[in-house]
XYZ file of N, CA and C in Angstrom:
864
model
N -45.423 -232.617 -150.512
C -44.819 -232.010 -149.324
C -45.413 -230.629 -149.098
N -45.783 -230.345 -147.867
C -46.366 -229.048 -147.541
C -45.324 -227.952 -147.684
N -45.720 -226.864 -148.342
C -44.796 -225.748 -148.517
C -44.599 -224.985 -147.216
N -43.380 -224.496 -147.014
C -43.105 -223.609 -145.894
C -43.623 -222.216 -146.235
N -44.140 -221.518 -145.244
C -44.631 -220.153 -145.450
C -43.489 -219.163 -145.259
N -43.162 -218.470 -146.319
C -42.115 -217.448 -146.281
C -42.761 -216.077 -146.427
N -42.582 -215.239 -145.424
C -43.078 -213.864 -145.473
C -41.879 -212.920 -145.576
N -41.934 -211.992 -146.503
C -40.889 -210.978 -146.604
C -41.481 -209.607 -146.303
N -40.810 -208.872 -145.443
C -41.203 -207.507 -145.104
C -40.287 -206.561 -145.864
N -40.850 -205.855 -146.835
C -40.062 -204.991 -147.701
C -40.129 -205.499 -149.122
N -40.317 -204.587 -150.060
C -40.507 -204.976 -151.458
C -39.506 -204.254 -152.351
N -38.305 -204.037 -151.799
C -37.288 -203.302 -152.535
C -36.367 -204.193 -153.334
N -35.281 -203.598 -153.824
C -34.397 -204.291 -154.760
C -33.695 -205.495 -154.133
N -33.149 -205.345 -152.934
C -32.398 -206.440 -152.316
C -33.301 -207.613 -151.965
N -34.443 -207.327 -151.369
C -35.344 -208.386 -150.948
C -35.899 -209.177 -152.120
N -36.377 -208.467 -153.143
C -36.969 -209.162 -154.291
C -35.899 -209.945 -155.051
N -34.673 -209.428 -155.069
C -33.589 -210.201 -155.699
C -33.356 -211.506 -154.936
N -33.443 -211.465 -153.625
C -33.307 -212.692 -152.835
C -34.418 -213.684 -153.181
N -35.643 -213.171 -153.351
C -36.763 -214.039 -153.735
C -36.527 -214.632 -155.123
N -36.015 -213.830 -156.043
C -35.712 -214.334 -157.387
C -34.732 -215.500 -157.327
N -33.715 -215.369 -156.480
C -32.726 -216.440 -156.356
C -33.342 -217.693 -155.733
N -34.222 -217.519 -154.756
C -34.913 -218.668 -154.167
C -35.767 -219.396 -155.204
N -36.442 -218.639 -156.043
C -37.289 -219.236 -157.077
C -36.460 -220.010 -158.096
N -35.228 -219.566 -158.340
C -34.347 -220.305 -159.249
C -33.980 -221.660 -158.661
N -33.809 -221.694 -157.330
C -33.446 -222.945 -156.664
C -34.607 -223.924 -156.629
N -35.793 -223.393 -156.333
C -36.978 -224.253 -156.270
C -38.219 -223.385 -156.297
N -39.094 -223.653 -157.252
C -40.335 -222.878 -157.336
C -41.408 -223.420 -156.399
N -41.201 -224.614 -155.849
C -42.249 -225.228 -155.032
C -41.930 -225.351 -153.570
N -40.817 -224.744 -153.133
C -40.410 -224.915 -151.737
C -41.208 -224.042 -150.781
N -41.493 -222.809 -151.210
C -42.125 -221.846 -150.309
C -43.467 -221.348 -150.842
N -44.362 -221.089 -149.914
C -45.563 -220.291 -150.151
C -45.174 -218.873 -149.760
N -45.027 -217.972 -150.748
C -44.386 -216.675 -150.513
C -45.413 -215.556 -150.416
N -45.194 -214.695 -149.421
C -46.014 -213.496 -149.237
C -45.078 -212.317 -149.018
N -45.352 -211.199 -149.680
C -44.508 -210.005 -149.564
C -45.353 -208.808 -149.151
N -44.833 -208.053 -148.171
C -45.437 -206.783 -147.765
C -44.573 -205.637 -148.288
N -45.205 -204.677 -148.967
C -44.509 -203.478 -149.399
C -45.219 -202.243 -148.867
N -44.495 -201.376 -148.190
C -45.118 -200.177 -147.615
C -45.550 -199.184 -148.697
N -44.887 -199.224 -149.843
C -45.249 -198.326 -150.951
C -46.346 -198.961 -151.804
N -47.092 -198.145 -152.564
C -48.172 -198.680 -153.404
C -47.696 -199.156 -154.774
N -46.382 -199.385 -154.927
C -45.820 -199.747 -156.222
C -45.160 -201.123 -156.147
N -45.108 -201.843 -157.268
C -44.276 -203.046 -157.307
C -42.802 -202.663 -157.250
N -41.935 -203.653 -157.202
C -40.495 -203.427 -157.066
C -39.954 -202.572 -158.215
N -39.217 -201.498 -157.853
C -38.637 -200.633 -158.878
C -37.193 -200.299 -158.543
N -36.495 -199.755 -159.507
C -35.074 -199.467 -159.373
C -34.873 -198.078 -158.768
N -34.554 -198.033 -157.489
C -34.352 -196.741 -156.810
C -33.184 -195.957 -157.404
N -32.223 -196.657 -157.947
C -31.058 -195.987 -158.520
C -31.466 -195.079 -159.669
N -32.583 -195.410 -160.328
C -33.028 -194.639 -161.490
C -34.076 -193.579 -161.135
N -34.221 -193.270 -159.861
C -35.136 -192.190 -159.491
C -34.649 -190.839 -160.029
N -33.339 -190.676 -160.116
C -32.796 -189.401 -160.605
C -33.205 -189.116 -162.047
N -33.120 -190.094 -162.974
C -33.636 -189.835 -164.327
C -35.140 -189.558 -164.361
N -35.900 -190.141 -163.415
C -37.324 -189.822 -163.338
C -37.497 -188.364 -162.912
N -36.698 -187.933 -161.936
C -36.774 -186.548 -161.466
C -36.414 -185.567 -162.575
N -35.401 -185.897 -163.355
C -34.965 -184.971 -164.416
C -35.843 -185.048 -165.667
N -36.752 -186.049 -165.708
C -37.650 -186.167 -166.847
C -37.141 -187.066 -167.952
N -36.002 -187.726 -167.735
C -35.440 -188.604 -168.756
C -36.156 -189.943 -168.829
N -36.744 -190.375 -167.705
C -37.467 -191.639 -167.668
C -38.774 -191.466 -166.893
N -39.666 -192.456 -167.044
C -40.926 -192.437 -166.304
C -40.901 -193.527 -165.240
N -41.866 -193.464 -164.329
C -41.972 -194.480 -163.292
C -42.123 -195.870 -163.911
N -42.927 -195.974 -164.941
C -43.169 -197.273 -165.576
C -41.875 -197.878 -166.123
N -40.959 -197.031 -166.555
C -39.715 -197.524 -167.153
C -38.727 -198.060 -166.123
N -38.902 -197.731 -164.851
C -37.939 -198.203 -163.853
C -38.487 -199.363 -163.007
N -39.678 -199.861 -163.367
C -40.219 -201.035 -162.680
C -39.343 -202.250 -163.004
N -38.936 -202.979 -161.978
C -38.124 -204.180 -162.164
C -38.979 -205.437 -162.249
N -39.986 -205.534 -161.391
C -40.876 -206.694 -161.362
C -42.305 -206.172 -161.356
N -43.000 -206.343 -162.482
C -44.356 -205.821 -162.540
C -45.323 -206.754 -161.801
N -46.570 -206.336 -161.711
C -47.551 -207.117 -160.948
C -47.744 -208.513 -161.525
N -47.599 -208.643 -162.844
C -47.730 -209.963 -163.457
C -46.655 -210.926 -162.949
N -45.455 -210.412 -162.689
C -44.374 -211.272 -162.185
C -44.761 -211.908 -160.854
N -45.330 -211.114 -159.961
C -45.753 -211.662 -158.663
C -46.831 -212.733 -158.859
N -47.794 -212.408 -159.719
C -48.897 -213.349 -159.956
C -48.396 -214.635 -160.606
N -47.513 -214.512 -161.586
C -46.996 -215.684 -162.291
C -46.170 -216.589 -161.386
N -45.588 -215.997 -160.340
C -44.792 -216.780 -159.393
C -45.575 -217.127 -158.125
N -46.889 -216.894 -158.184
C -47.799 -217.266 -157.084
C -47.391 -216.608 -155.763
N -46.999 -215.344 -155.847
C -46.616 -214.572 -154.664
C -47.775 -213.670 -154.256
N -48.192 -213.791 -153.009
C -49.217 -212.879 -152.489
C -48.535 -211.560 -152.148
N -49.031 -210.484 -152.737
C -48.392 -209.182 -152.574
C -49.339 -208.234 -151.869
N -48.882 -207.684 -150.738
C -49.643 -206.675 -149.990
C -48.967 -205.325 -150.206
N -49.501 -204.522 -151.121
C -48.924 -203.210 -151.388
C -49.559 -202.151 -150.493
N -48.785 -201.122 -150.160
C -49.295 -200.038 -149.327
C -49.616 -200.473 -147.913
N -48.956 -201.534 -147.450
C -49.193 -202.037 -146.099
C -47.860 -202.157 -145.365
N -47.731 -201.412 -144.288
C -46.500 -201.409 -143.500
C -46.629 -202.365 -142.326
N -45.718 -203.317 -142.223
C -45.736 -204.248 -141.101
C -45.286 -203.509 -139.841
N -46.092 -203.604 -138.799
C -45.822 -202.856 -137.570
C -45.526 -203.760 -136.380
N -45.726 -205.062 -136.535
C -45.477 -205.957 -135.400
C -45.067 -207.346 -135.885
N -44.092 -207.921 -135.183
C -43.700 -209.314 -135.385
C -43.953 -210.059 -134.082
N -44.748 -211.113 -134.150
C -44.949 -211.988 -132.995
C -44.057 -213.206 -133.202
N -42.904 -213.213 -132.530
C -41.925 -214.273 -132.738
C -42.348 -215.581 -132.083
N -43.132 -215.506 -131.006
C -43.544 -216.723 -130.313
C -44.528 -217.535 -131.170
N -45.525 -216.836 -131.727
C -46.532 -217.522 -132.537
C -46.251 -217.418 -134.030
N -45.197 -216.711 -134.386
C -44.702 -216.590 -135.755
C -45.748 -216.038 -136.722
N -46.070 -214.765 -136.528
C -46.899 -214.054 -137.496
C -46.534 -212.574 -137.460
N -46.912 -211.867 -138.536
C -46.696 -210.422 -138.612
C -48.037 -209.739 -138.800
N -48.110 -208.478 -138.367
C -49.327 -207.680 -138.507
C -48.968 -206.358 -139.170
N -49.752 -205.970 -140.177
C -49.559 -204.697 -140.865
C -50.413 -203.612 -140.224
N -50.168 -202.370 -140.648
C -50.850 -201.225 -140.043
C -52.348 -201.214 -140.309
N -52.819 -201.964 -141.318
C -54.257 -202.030 -141.567
C -54.898 -203.273 -140.948
N -54.115 -204.023 -140.166
C -54.628 -205.215 -139.506
C -54.369 -206.512 -140.247
N -53.858 -206.438 -141.484
C -53.555 -207.658 -142.229
C -52.544 -208.500 -141.466
N -52.818 -209.800 -141.370
C -51.979 -210.701 -140.596
C -51.558 -211.882 -141.465
N -50.283 -212.244 -141.382
C -49.774 -213.409 -142.100
C -48.868 -214.209 -141.165
N -49.065 -215.514 -141.125
C -48.187 -216.379 -140.348
C -46.979 -216.771 -141.190
N -45.908 -217.198 -140.534
C -44.704 -217.570 -141.272
C -44.000 -218.764 -140.624
N -43.312 -219.512 -141.484
C -42.318 -220.486 -141.016
C -40.934 -219.866 -141.072
N -40.737 -219.021 -142.085
C -39.501 -218.246 -142.216
C -39.898 -216.801 -142.515
N -39.179 -215.874 -141.881
C -39.445 -214.447 -142.082
C -38.182 -213.793 -142.616
N -38.315 -213.040 -143.695
C -37.192 -212.331 -144.293
C -37.426 -210.832 -144.162
N -36.544 -210.165 -143.443
C -36.653 -208.722 -143.256
C -35.788 -208.017 -144.297
N -36.417 -207.173 -145.091
C -35.720 -206.402 -146.117
C -36.249 -204.973 -146.055
N -36.142 -204.392 -144.862
C -36.760 -203.094 -144.588
C -35.917 -201.911 -145.042
N -34.723 -202.172 -145.573
C -33.939 -201.106 -146.186
C -33.387 -200.094 -145.195
N -33.344 -198.858 -145.620
C -32.770 -197.795 -144.800
C -33.695 -196.586 -144.772
N -33.394 -195.696 -143.843
C -34.159 -194.462 -143.684
C -33.236 -193.276 -143.934
N -33.742 -192.212 -144.542
C -32.909 -191.018 -144.709
C -32.631 -190.365 -143.366
N -31.430 -189.825 -143.232
C -31.077 -189.081 -142.020
C -31.611 -187.661 -142.146
N -32.470 -187.276 -141.211
C -33.041 -185.930 -141.199
C -32.294 -185.092 -140.166
N -31.712 -183.996 -140.609
C -30.941 -183.154 -139.688
C -31.814 -182.691 -138.518
N -31.319 -182.824 -137.301
C -32.097 -182.411 -136.129
C -32.015 -180.907 -135.895
N -32.620 -180.148 -136.808
C -32.596 -178.688 -136.706
C -34.029 -178.174 -136.645
N -34.243 -176.996 -136.056
C -35.593 -176.417 -136.048
C -36.141 -176.259 -137.456
N -37.421 -176.624 -137.629
C -38.075 -176.475 -138.919
C -37.939 -177.668 -139.846
N -37.319 -178.754 -139.359
C -37.106 -179.900 -140.254
C -38.392 -180.643 -140.606
N -39.492 -180.301 -139.941
C -40.777 -180.950 -140.233
C -41.748 -180.034 -140.981
N -41.266 -178.907 -141.466
C -42.125 -177.992 -142.213
C -42.545 -178.591 -143.554
N -43.744 -178.265 -144.043
C -44.106 -178.628 -145.418
C -43.074 -178.062 -146.389
N -42.673 -178.872 -147.342
C -41.640 -178.460 -148.282
C -40.263 -178.957 -147.920
N -40.123 -179.594 -146.747
C -38.855 -180.211 -146.349
C -39.016 -181.716 -146.506
N -38.249 -182.304 -147.401
C -38.404 -183.728 -147.678
C -37.049 -184.413 -147.770
N -37.074 -185.732 -147.699
C -35.902 -186.537 -148.007
C -35.981 -186.946 -149.472
N -34.984 -187.643 -149.953
C -34.994 -188.129 -151.343
C -34.703 -189.620 -151.304
N -35.787 -190.404 -151.189
C -35.590 -191.828 -150.968
C -36.475 -192.706 -151.842
N -37.665 -192.211 -152.214
C -38.585 -193.081 -152.951
C -39.341 -192.296 -154.016
N -40.257 -192.979 -154.687
C -40.973 -192.348 -155.807
C -41.896 -191.242 -155.309
N -42.413 -191.366 -154.090
C -43.258 -190.301 -153.544
C -42.460 -189.016 -153.378
N -41.234 -189.132 -152.867
C -40.362 -187.955 -152.748
C -40.097 -187.352 -154.130
N -39.839 -188.214 -155.093
C -39.558 -187.752 -156.451
C -40.743 -187.002 -157.039
N -41.932 -187.573 -156.869
C -43.139 -186.918 -157.386
C -43.386 -185.576 -156.707
N -43.092 -185.496 -155.408
C -43.278 -184.222 -154.708
C -42.316 -183.161 -155.236
N -41.078 -183.558 -155.510
C -40.116 -182.603 -156.056
C -40.539 -182.123 -157.443
N -41.048 -183.038 -158.249
C -41.521 -182.653 -159.591
C -42.674 -181.661 -159.472
N -43.581 -181.914 -158.534
C -44.723 -181.022 -158.331
C -44.277 -179.647 -157.848
N -43.374 -179.610 -156.883
C -42.889 -178.333 -156.340
C -42.163 -177.537 -157.421
N -41.373 -178.243 -158.239
C -40.601 -177.562 -159.283
C -41.499 -176.863 -160.300
N -42.735 -177.334 -160.434
C -43.662 -176.710 -161.386
C -44.342 -175.471 -160.816
N -44.185 -175.242 -159.486
C -44.893 -174.134 -158.842
C -43.963 -173.110 -158.187
N -42.776 -173.540 -157.811
C -41.887 -172.676 -157.026
C -40.535 -172.513 -157.712
N -39.740 -171.581 -157.179
C -38.504 -171.205 -157.882
C -37.222 -171.667 -157.193
N -37.199 -171.695 -155.854
C -35.935 -171.863 -155.143
C -35.886 -173.176 -154.373
N -34.762 -173.891 -154.521
C -34.557 -175.147 -153.798
C -33.185 -175.143 -153.139
N -33.128 -175.727 -151.953
C -31.856 -175.968 -151.275
C -31.724 -177.471 -151.063
N -30.603 -178.019 -151.480
C -30.298 -179.432 -151.237
C -29.223 -179.490 -150.171
N -29.509 -180.167 -149.071
C -28.541 -180.302 -147.979
C -27.819 -181.630 -148.147
N -26.570 -181.555 -148.523
C -25.762 -182.745 -148.754
C -25.176 -182.732 -150.151
N -23.845 -182.753 -150.236
C -23.155 -182.714 -151.520
C -22.536 -184.047 -151.891
N -23.161 -185.146 -151.452
C -22.760 -186.464 -151.916
C -23.452 -186.786 -153.226
N -23.339 -188.049 -153.647
C -23.893 -188.428 -154.944
C -25.400 -188.203 -154.998
N -26.137 -188.628 -153.971
C -27.588 -188.490 -153.984
C -28.011 -187.024 -154.013
N -27.349 -186.199 -153.214
C -27.675 -184.775 -153.195
C -27.422 -184.105 -154.538
N -26.325 -184.461 -155.176
C -26.008 -183.865 -156.474
C -26.990 -184.329 -157.545
N -27.425 -185.589 -157.449
C -28.429 -186.067 -158.406
C -29.749 -185.313 -158.227
N -30.135 -185.085 -156.972
C -31.360 -184.321 -156.719
C -31.224 -182.900 -157.235
N -30.086 -182.283 -156.950
C -29.856 -180.908 -157.382
C -29.880 -180.796 -158.899
N -29.259 -181.747 -159.577
C -29.225 -181.734 -161.039
C -30.625 -181.892 -161.628
N -31.410 -182.799 -161.035
C -32.778 -182.993 -161.512
C -33.631 -181.752 -161.338
N -33.471 -181.071 -160.214
C -34.275 -179.882 -159.936
C -33.876 -178.707 -160.822
N -32.576 -178.553 -161.069
C -32.157 -177.455 -161.946
C -32.591 -177.745 -163.387
N -32.631 -179.018 -163.765
C -33.124 -179.393 -165.094
C -34.592 -179.011 -165.247
N -35.332 -179.049 -164.140
C -36.750 -178.681 -164.170
C -36.971 -177.190 -163.940
N -35.893 -176.412 -163.935
C -36.031 -174.961 -163.947
C -35.911 -174.264 -162.611
N -35.546 -174.983 -161.545
C -35.429 -174.333 -160.243
C -34.048 -173.711 -160.060
N -33.974 -172.692 -159.208
C -32.703 -172.139 -158.753
C -32.252 -172.981 -157.570
N -31.142 -173.685 -157.714
C -30.747 -174.696 -156.727
C -29.418 -174.333 -156.074
N -29.413 -174.377 -154.740
C -28.196 -174.198 -153.958
C -27.921 -175.474 -153.175
N -26.713 -175.985 -153.284
C -26.298 -177.170 -152.532
C -25.503 -176.718 -151.312
N -25.964 -177.115 -150.138
C -25.278 -176.806 -148.883
C -24.574 -178.070 -148.411
N -23.250 -177.990 -148.239
C -22.481 -179.187 -147.898
C -21.533 -178.890 -146.747
N -21.516 -179.767 -145.765
C -20.714 -179.543 -144.564
C -19.218 -179.676 -144.836
N -18.842 -180.594 -145.706
C -17.425 -180.842 -145.996
C -16.846 -179.736 -146.881
N -15.518 -179.663 -146.951
C -14.893 -178.588 -147.742
C -14.955 -178.800 -149.248
N -15.275 -180.017 -149.695
C -15.467 -180.236 -151.126
C -16.519 -181.323 -151.358
N -17.035 -181.390 -152.584
C -18.123 -182.301 -152.924
C -17.656 -183.754 -152.934
N -18.566 -184.667 -152.593
C -18.314 -186.109 -152.661
C -16.964 -186.468 -152.048
N -16.735 -185.959 -150.836
C -15.414 -186.108 -150.211
C -15.036 -187.564 -149.939
N -16.013 -188.455 -149.885
C -15.699 -189.867 -149.660
C -15.230 -190.572 -150.930
N -15.586 -190.016 -152.073
C -15.230 -190.649 -153.343
C -14.149 -189.900 -154.119
N -14.052 -188.570 -153.911
C -13.165 -187.750 -154.727
C -12.155 -186.994 -153.880
N -10.950 -186.763 -154.454
C -10.037 -185.828 -153.811
C -10.449 -184.416 -154.201
N -9.784 -183.417 -153.631
C -10.248 -182.048 -153.831
C -10.094 -181.595 -155.278
N -9.062 -182.046 -155.950
C -8.855 -181.635 -157.346
C -9.996 -182.127 -158.224
N -10.352 -183.395 -158.072
C -11.455 -183.956 -158.859
C -12.778 -183.291 -158.490
N -12.961 -183.027 -157.189
C -14.204 -182.392 -156.742
C -14.334 -180.980 -157.297
N -13.230 -180.264 -157.383
C -13.274 -178.912 -157.945
C -13.685 -178.944 -159.414
N -13.188 -179.922 -160.154
C -13.572 -180.052 -161.561
C -15.062 -180.372 -161.690
N -15.548 -181.265 -160.811
C -16.979 -181.597 -160.817
C -17.814 -180.368 -160.498
N -17.383 -179.598 -159.503
C -18.142 -178.416 -159.111
C -18.222 -177.404 -160.250
N -17.111 -177.179 -160.927
C -17.118 -176.233 -162.043
C -18.059 -176.693 -163.149
N -18.073 -177.989 -163.407
C -18.962 -178.530 -164.430
C -20.427 -178.319 -164.057
N -20.756 -178.531 -162.781
C -22.134 -178.367 -162.319
C -22.534 -176.895 -162.249
N -21.576 -176.035 -161.932
C -21.870 -174.600 -161.900
C -22.242 -174.083 -163.293
N -21.679 -174.685 -164.335
C -22.028 -174.289 -165.698
C -23.490 -174.603 -166.010
N -24.066 -175.590 -165.275
C -25.481 -175.931 -165.445
C -26.391 -175.008 -164.648
N -25.775 -174.167 -163.793
C -26.562 -173.226 -163.007
C -26.625 -173.520 -161.524
N -26.024 -174.604 -161.081
C -26.041 -174.935 -159.659
C -25.131 -174.012 -158.868
N -25.556 -173.713 -157.632
C -24.743 -172.905 -156.725
C -24.337 -173.778 -155.540
N -23.189 -173.477 -154.936
C -22.669 -174.307 -153.857
C -22.212 -173.464 -152.677
N -22.548 -173.934 -151.482
C -22.024 -173.374 -150.237
C -21.341 -174.521 -149.503
N -20.008 -174.526 -149.541
C -19.237 -175.623 -148.967
C -18.693 -175.242 -147.598
N -18.451 -176.253 -146.775
C -18.034 -175.991 -145.393
C -19.110 -175.260 -144.629
N -20.360 -175.503 -145.012
C -21.498 -174.766 -144.446
C -22.380 -175.701 -143.628
N -22.762 -175.253 -142.445
C -23.584 -176.057 -141.541
C -24.976 -175.458 -141.415
N -25.992 -176.279 -141.642
C -27.382 -175.823 -141.521
C -27.733 -175.641 -140.042
N -28.277 -174.466 -139.719
C -28.616 -174.151 -138.328
C -30.119 -174.248 -138.082
N -30.919 -173.816 -139.071
C -32.372 -173.848 -138.906
C -33.039 -173.715 -140.269
N -34.279 -174.195 -140.327
C -35.108 -174.041 -141.517
C -36.262 -173.122 -141.137
N -36.403 -172.023 -141.861
C -37.294 -170.936 -141.470
C -38.591 -170.981 -142.285
N -39.752 -170.874 -141.618
C -41.027 -170.882 -142.350
C -41.339 -169.520 -142.962
N -42.354 -169.483 -143.814
C -42.835 -168.218 -144.368
C -43.677 -167.475 -143.329
N -44.200 -166.308 -143.712
C -44.941 -165.483 -142.748
C -46.220 -166.157 -142.271
N -46.774 -167.022 -143.081
C -47.976 -167.759 -142.672
C -47.653 -168.984 -141.819
N -46.362 -169.276 -141.705
C -45.898 -170.403 -140.896
C -46.432 -171.751 -141.422
N -46.689 -171.812 -142.739
C -47.275 -173.041 -143.291
C -46.385 -173.698 -144.340
N -45.175 -173.133 -144.562
C -44.268 -173.730 -145.543
C -42.867 -173.169 -145.360
N -41.883 -173.962 -145.750
C -40.504 -173.499 -145.689
C -40.314 -172.277 -146.592
N -39.444 -171.356 -146.126
C -39.145 -170.158 -146.925
C -37.642 -169.919 -147.071
N -36.865 -170.278 -146.023
C -35.419 -170.014 -146.053
C -34.679 -171.086 -145.246
N -33.409 -171.204 -145.553
C -32.499 -172.025 -144.756
C -31.450 -171.106 -144.151
N -31.305 -171.176 -142.824
C -30.286 -170.353 -142.158
C -29.081 -171.215 -141.818
N -27.910 -170.707 -142.185
C -26.674 -171.419 -141.925
C -25.991 -170.876 -140.683
N -25.127 -171.687 -140.114
C -24.333 -171.227 -138.972
C -23.475 -170.051 -139.434
N -23.574 -168.944 -138.724
C -22.924 -167.705 -139.141
C -23.930 -166.661 -139.580
N -25.192 -167.109 -139.821
C -26.259 -166.158 -140.074
C -26.735 -166.034 -141.508
N -25.973 -166.561 -142.475
C -26.397 -166.457 -143.872
C -27.705 -167.211 -144.080
N -28.664 -166.592 -144.809
C -29.929 -167.228 -145.113
C -30.086 -167.369 -146.629
N -30.615 -168.524 -147.040
C -30.787 -168.837 -148.461
C -32.265 -169.107 -148.721
N -32.815 -168.478 -149.763
C -34.221 -168.689 -150.110
C -34.459 -170.154 -150.458
N -35.582 -170.688 -149.956
C -35.873 -172.109 -150.193
C -37.382 -172.352 -150.161
N -37.966 -172.625 -151.322
C -39.354 -173.098 -151.382
C -39.413 -174.605 -151.191
N -38.254 -175.237 -151.348
C -38.108 -176.686 -151.185
C -36.754 -176.964 -150.552
N -36.739 -177.830 -149.544
C -35.480 -178.277 -148.945
C -35.419 -179.794 -149.065
N -34.359 -180.293 -149.688
C -34.168 -181.730 -149.857
C -33.033 -182.181 -148.949
N -33.346 -183.058 -148.024
C -32.336 -183.619 -147.124
C -31.671 -184.812 -147.815
N -30.383 -184.706 -148.062
C -29.624 -185.802 -148.671
C -28.298 -185.950 -147.926
N -28.435 -186.046 -146.598
C -27.253 -186.028 -145.729
C -26.907 -187.401 -145.178
N -27.366 -188.452 -145.857
C -27.010 -189.796 -145.424
C -28.223 -190.643 -145.085
N -27.955 -191.919 -144.797
C -29.011 -192.873 -144.469
C -28.627 -193.661 -143.225
N -29.614 -194.336 -142.649
C -29.369 -195.234 -141.529
C -30.272 -196.458 -141.687
N -29.804 -197.643 -141.291
C -30.621 -198.847 -141.446
C -31.971 -198.714 -140.751
N -33.006 -199.218 -141.406
C -34.360 -199.171 -140.862
C -34.590 -200.409 -139.996
N -34.359 -200.276 -138.705
C -34.379 -201.430 -137.810
C -35.457 -201.324 -136.733
N -36.341 -200.343 -136.843
C -37.342 -200.129 -135.787
C -38.207 -201.363 -135.571
N -38.656 -202.003 -136.647
C -39.492 -203.193 -136.528
C -38.732 -204.325 -135.859
N -37.491 -204.544 -136.281
C -36.669 -205.611 -135.694
C -36.413 -205.359 -134.219
N -36.108 -204.115 -133.882
C -35.855 -203.788 -132.472
C -37.095 -204.012 -131.622
N -38.262 -203.630 -132.151
C -39.500 -203.797 -131.392
C -39.808 -205.272 -131.153
N -39.268 -206.143 -132.023
C -39.479 -207.582 -131.861
C -38.397 -208.232 -131.005
N -37.444 -207.435 -130.530
C -36.400 -207.956 -129.661
C -35.256 -208.631 -130.381
N -35.121 -208.394 -131.697
C -33.995 -208.966 -132.429
C -32.718 -208.194 -132.115
N -31.597 -208.896 -132.136
C -30.317 -208.274 -131.815
C -29.893 -207.331 -132.941
N -29.685 -206.071 -132.600
C -29.291 -205.055 -133.583
C -28.063 -204.297 -133.081
N -27.156 -204.011 -133.979
C -26.026 -203.112 -133.724
C -25.891 -202.215 -134.946
N -26.577 -201.109 -134.902
C -26.787 -200.197 -136.038
C -27.716 -200.849 -137.053
N -27.368 -202.050 -137.569
C -28.262 -202.818 -138.412
C -28.722 -204.072 -137.681
N -29.541 -204.892 -138.356
C -29.994 -206.163 -137.790
C -28.844 -207.156 -137.931
N -28.322 -207.635 -136.832
C -27.135 -208.489 -136.854
C -27.474 -209.850 -137.468
N -26.692 -210.241 -138.490
C -26.905 -211.513 -139.175
C -25.597 -212.296 -139.273
N -25.741 -213.609 -139.473
C -24.599 -214.495 -139.672
C -24.205 -214.500 -141.147
N -23.271 -215.387 -141.507
C -22.848 -215.499 -142.902
C -23.975 -216.007 -143.797
N -24.984 -216.647 -143.218
C -26.141 -217.114 -143.998
C -27.306 -216.138 -143.905
N -27.029 -214.916 -143.423
C -28.027 -213.851 -143.285
C -29.109 -214.188 -142.264
N -28.790 -215.095 -141.343
C -29.726 -215.496 -140.295
C -29.538 -214.594 -139.075
N -30.644 -214.125 -138.508
C -30.570 -213.329 -137.291
C -30.398 -214.253 -136.087
N -30.423 -213.674 -134.885
C -30.301 -214.484 -133.680
C -31.542 -215.343 -133.446
N -32.630 -215.022 -134.137
C -33.804 -215.889 -134.176
C -33.655 -216.770 -135.418
N -33.512 -218.086 -135.262
C -33.226 -218.958 -136.411
C -34.324 -218.992 -137.471
N -35.512 -218.485 -137.167
C -36.598 -218.453 -138.144
C -36.611 -217.149 -138.947
N -35.753 -216.208 -138.580
C -35.799 -214.879 -139.191
C -34.457 -214.543 -139.836
N -34.522 -214.009 -141.044
C -33.345 -213.602 -141.800
C -33.477 -212.124 -142.174
N -32.363 -211.511 -142.562
C -32.396 -210.111 -143.000
C -31.416 -209.914 -144.147
N -31.801 -209.097 -145.123
C -30.938 -208.802 -146.265
C -31.004 -207.319 -146.592
N -29.977 -206.856 -147.294
C -29.983 -205.476 -147.782
C -29.477 -204.478 -146.755
N -29.896 -203.231 -146.912
C -29.350 -202.134 -146.114
C -29.744 -202.184 -144.649
N -30.750 -202.989 -144.295
C -31.145 -203.087 -142.889
C -30.246 -204.035 -142.110
N -29.470 -204.856 -142.799
C -28.679 -205.912 -142.147
C -27.283 -205.427 -141.764
N -26.764 -206.026 -140.699
C -25.391 -205.771 -140.254
C -24.652 -207.099 -140.234
N -23.662 -207.240 -141.116
C -22.921 -208.495 -141.261
C -21.451 -208.278 -140.916
N -20.998 -208.988 -139.917
C -19.605 -208.861 -139.449
C -19.247 -207.412 -139.137
N -20.181 -206.731 -138.506
C -19.953 -205.365 -138.058
C -20.144 -204.295 -139.105
N -20.529 -204.699 -140.323
C -20.718 -203.720 -141.395
C -22.208 -203.613 -141.712
N -22.743 -202.381 -141.627
C -24.162 -202.149 -141.925
C -24.289 -201.145 -143.046
């Protein structure tokens, strides 16, 4: 029996886990091809914080090494971002021109960090905290510069702040809410967490709104963060950790139905019966 061609866009944790489950059901059903925008095989994003703090290495957080793809006869396109889906003729095209046809398409494009829409948000030294490239940049900056500002006092922001202070930076966390991790903790618990982190050297500005990111005199790198009210904080590095949003640009460009995320049924099928979506890019029963 001829195998169906299954193409997956995205090489992250949710998508590869879906492929693992398919392989358990049948190793001969699909001819599988995976596109990953990053130059790495599938790794555990949850463990980026220990990599940042120096407790683990990139190699230690790999979930599926290159041999796994080869042993399962999966064609892997690393460092190639899919930029177009042709739903009529059923093929995808990557940014380098690589083209793959499909019988079934699985979108696992994940999420994008929310970048505050403030002046200076595109300056060198202003980054999000989402992948290994961001982590490596923070490690590099920490070896050369002294001051960091982390915007966002949720779990991801605190992990970034902790990693940077472990590497010797002076770190200030700027958080809009009146206490840390307000979605998970009440104020009493948050106060205890803050005191514990302050003992490590972290500084906090709570109930503070970022107004602008200010460059240095050469206008070639971030130098300060200005808050509403006029207070300015020294910053050789600014880490945006103020939330995420589903990465649906590719799906939208292909005309798939999206409502914040890519709308899917209980079987993770989109409104196009040949296309499915899993992970943070998907919206199921109104939840994305």
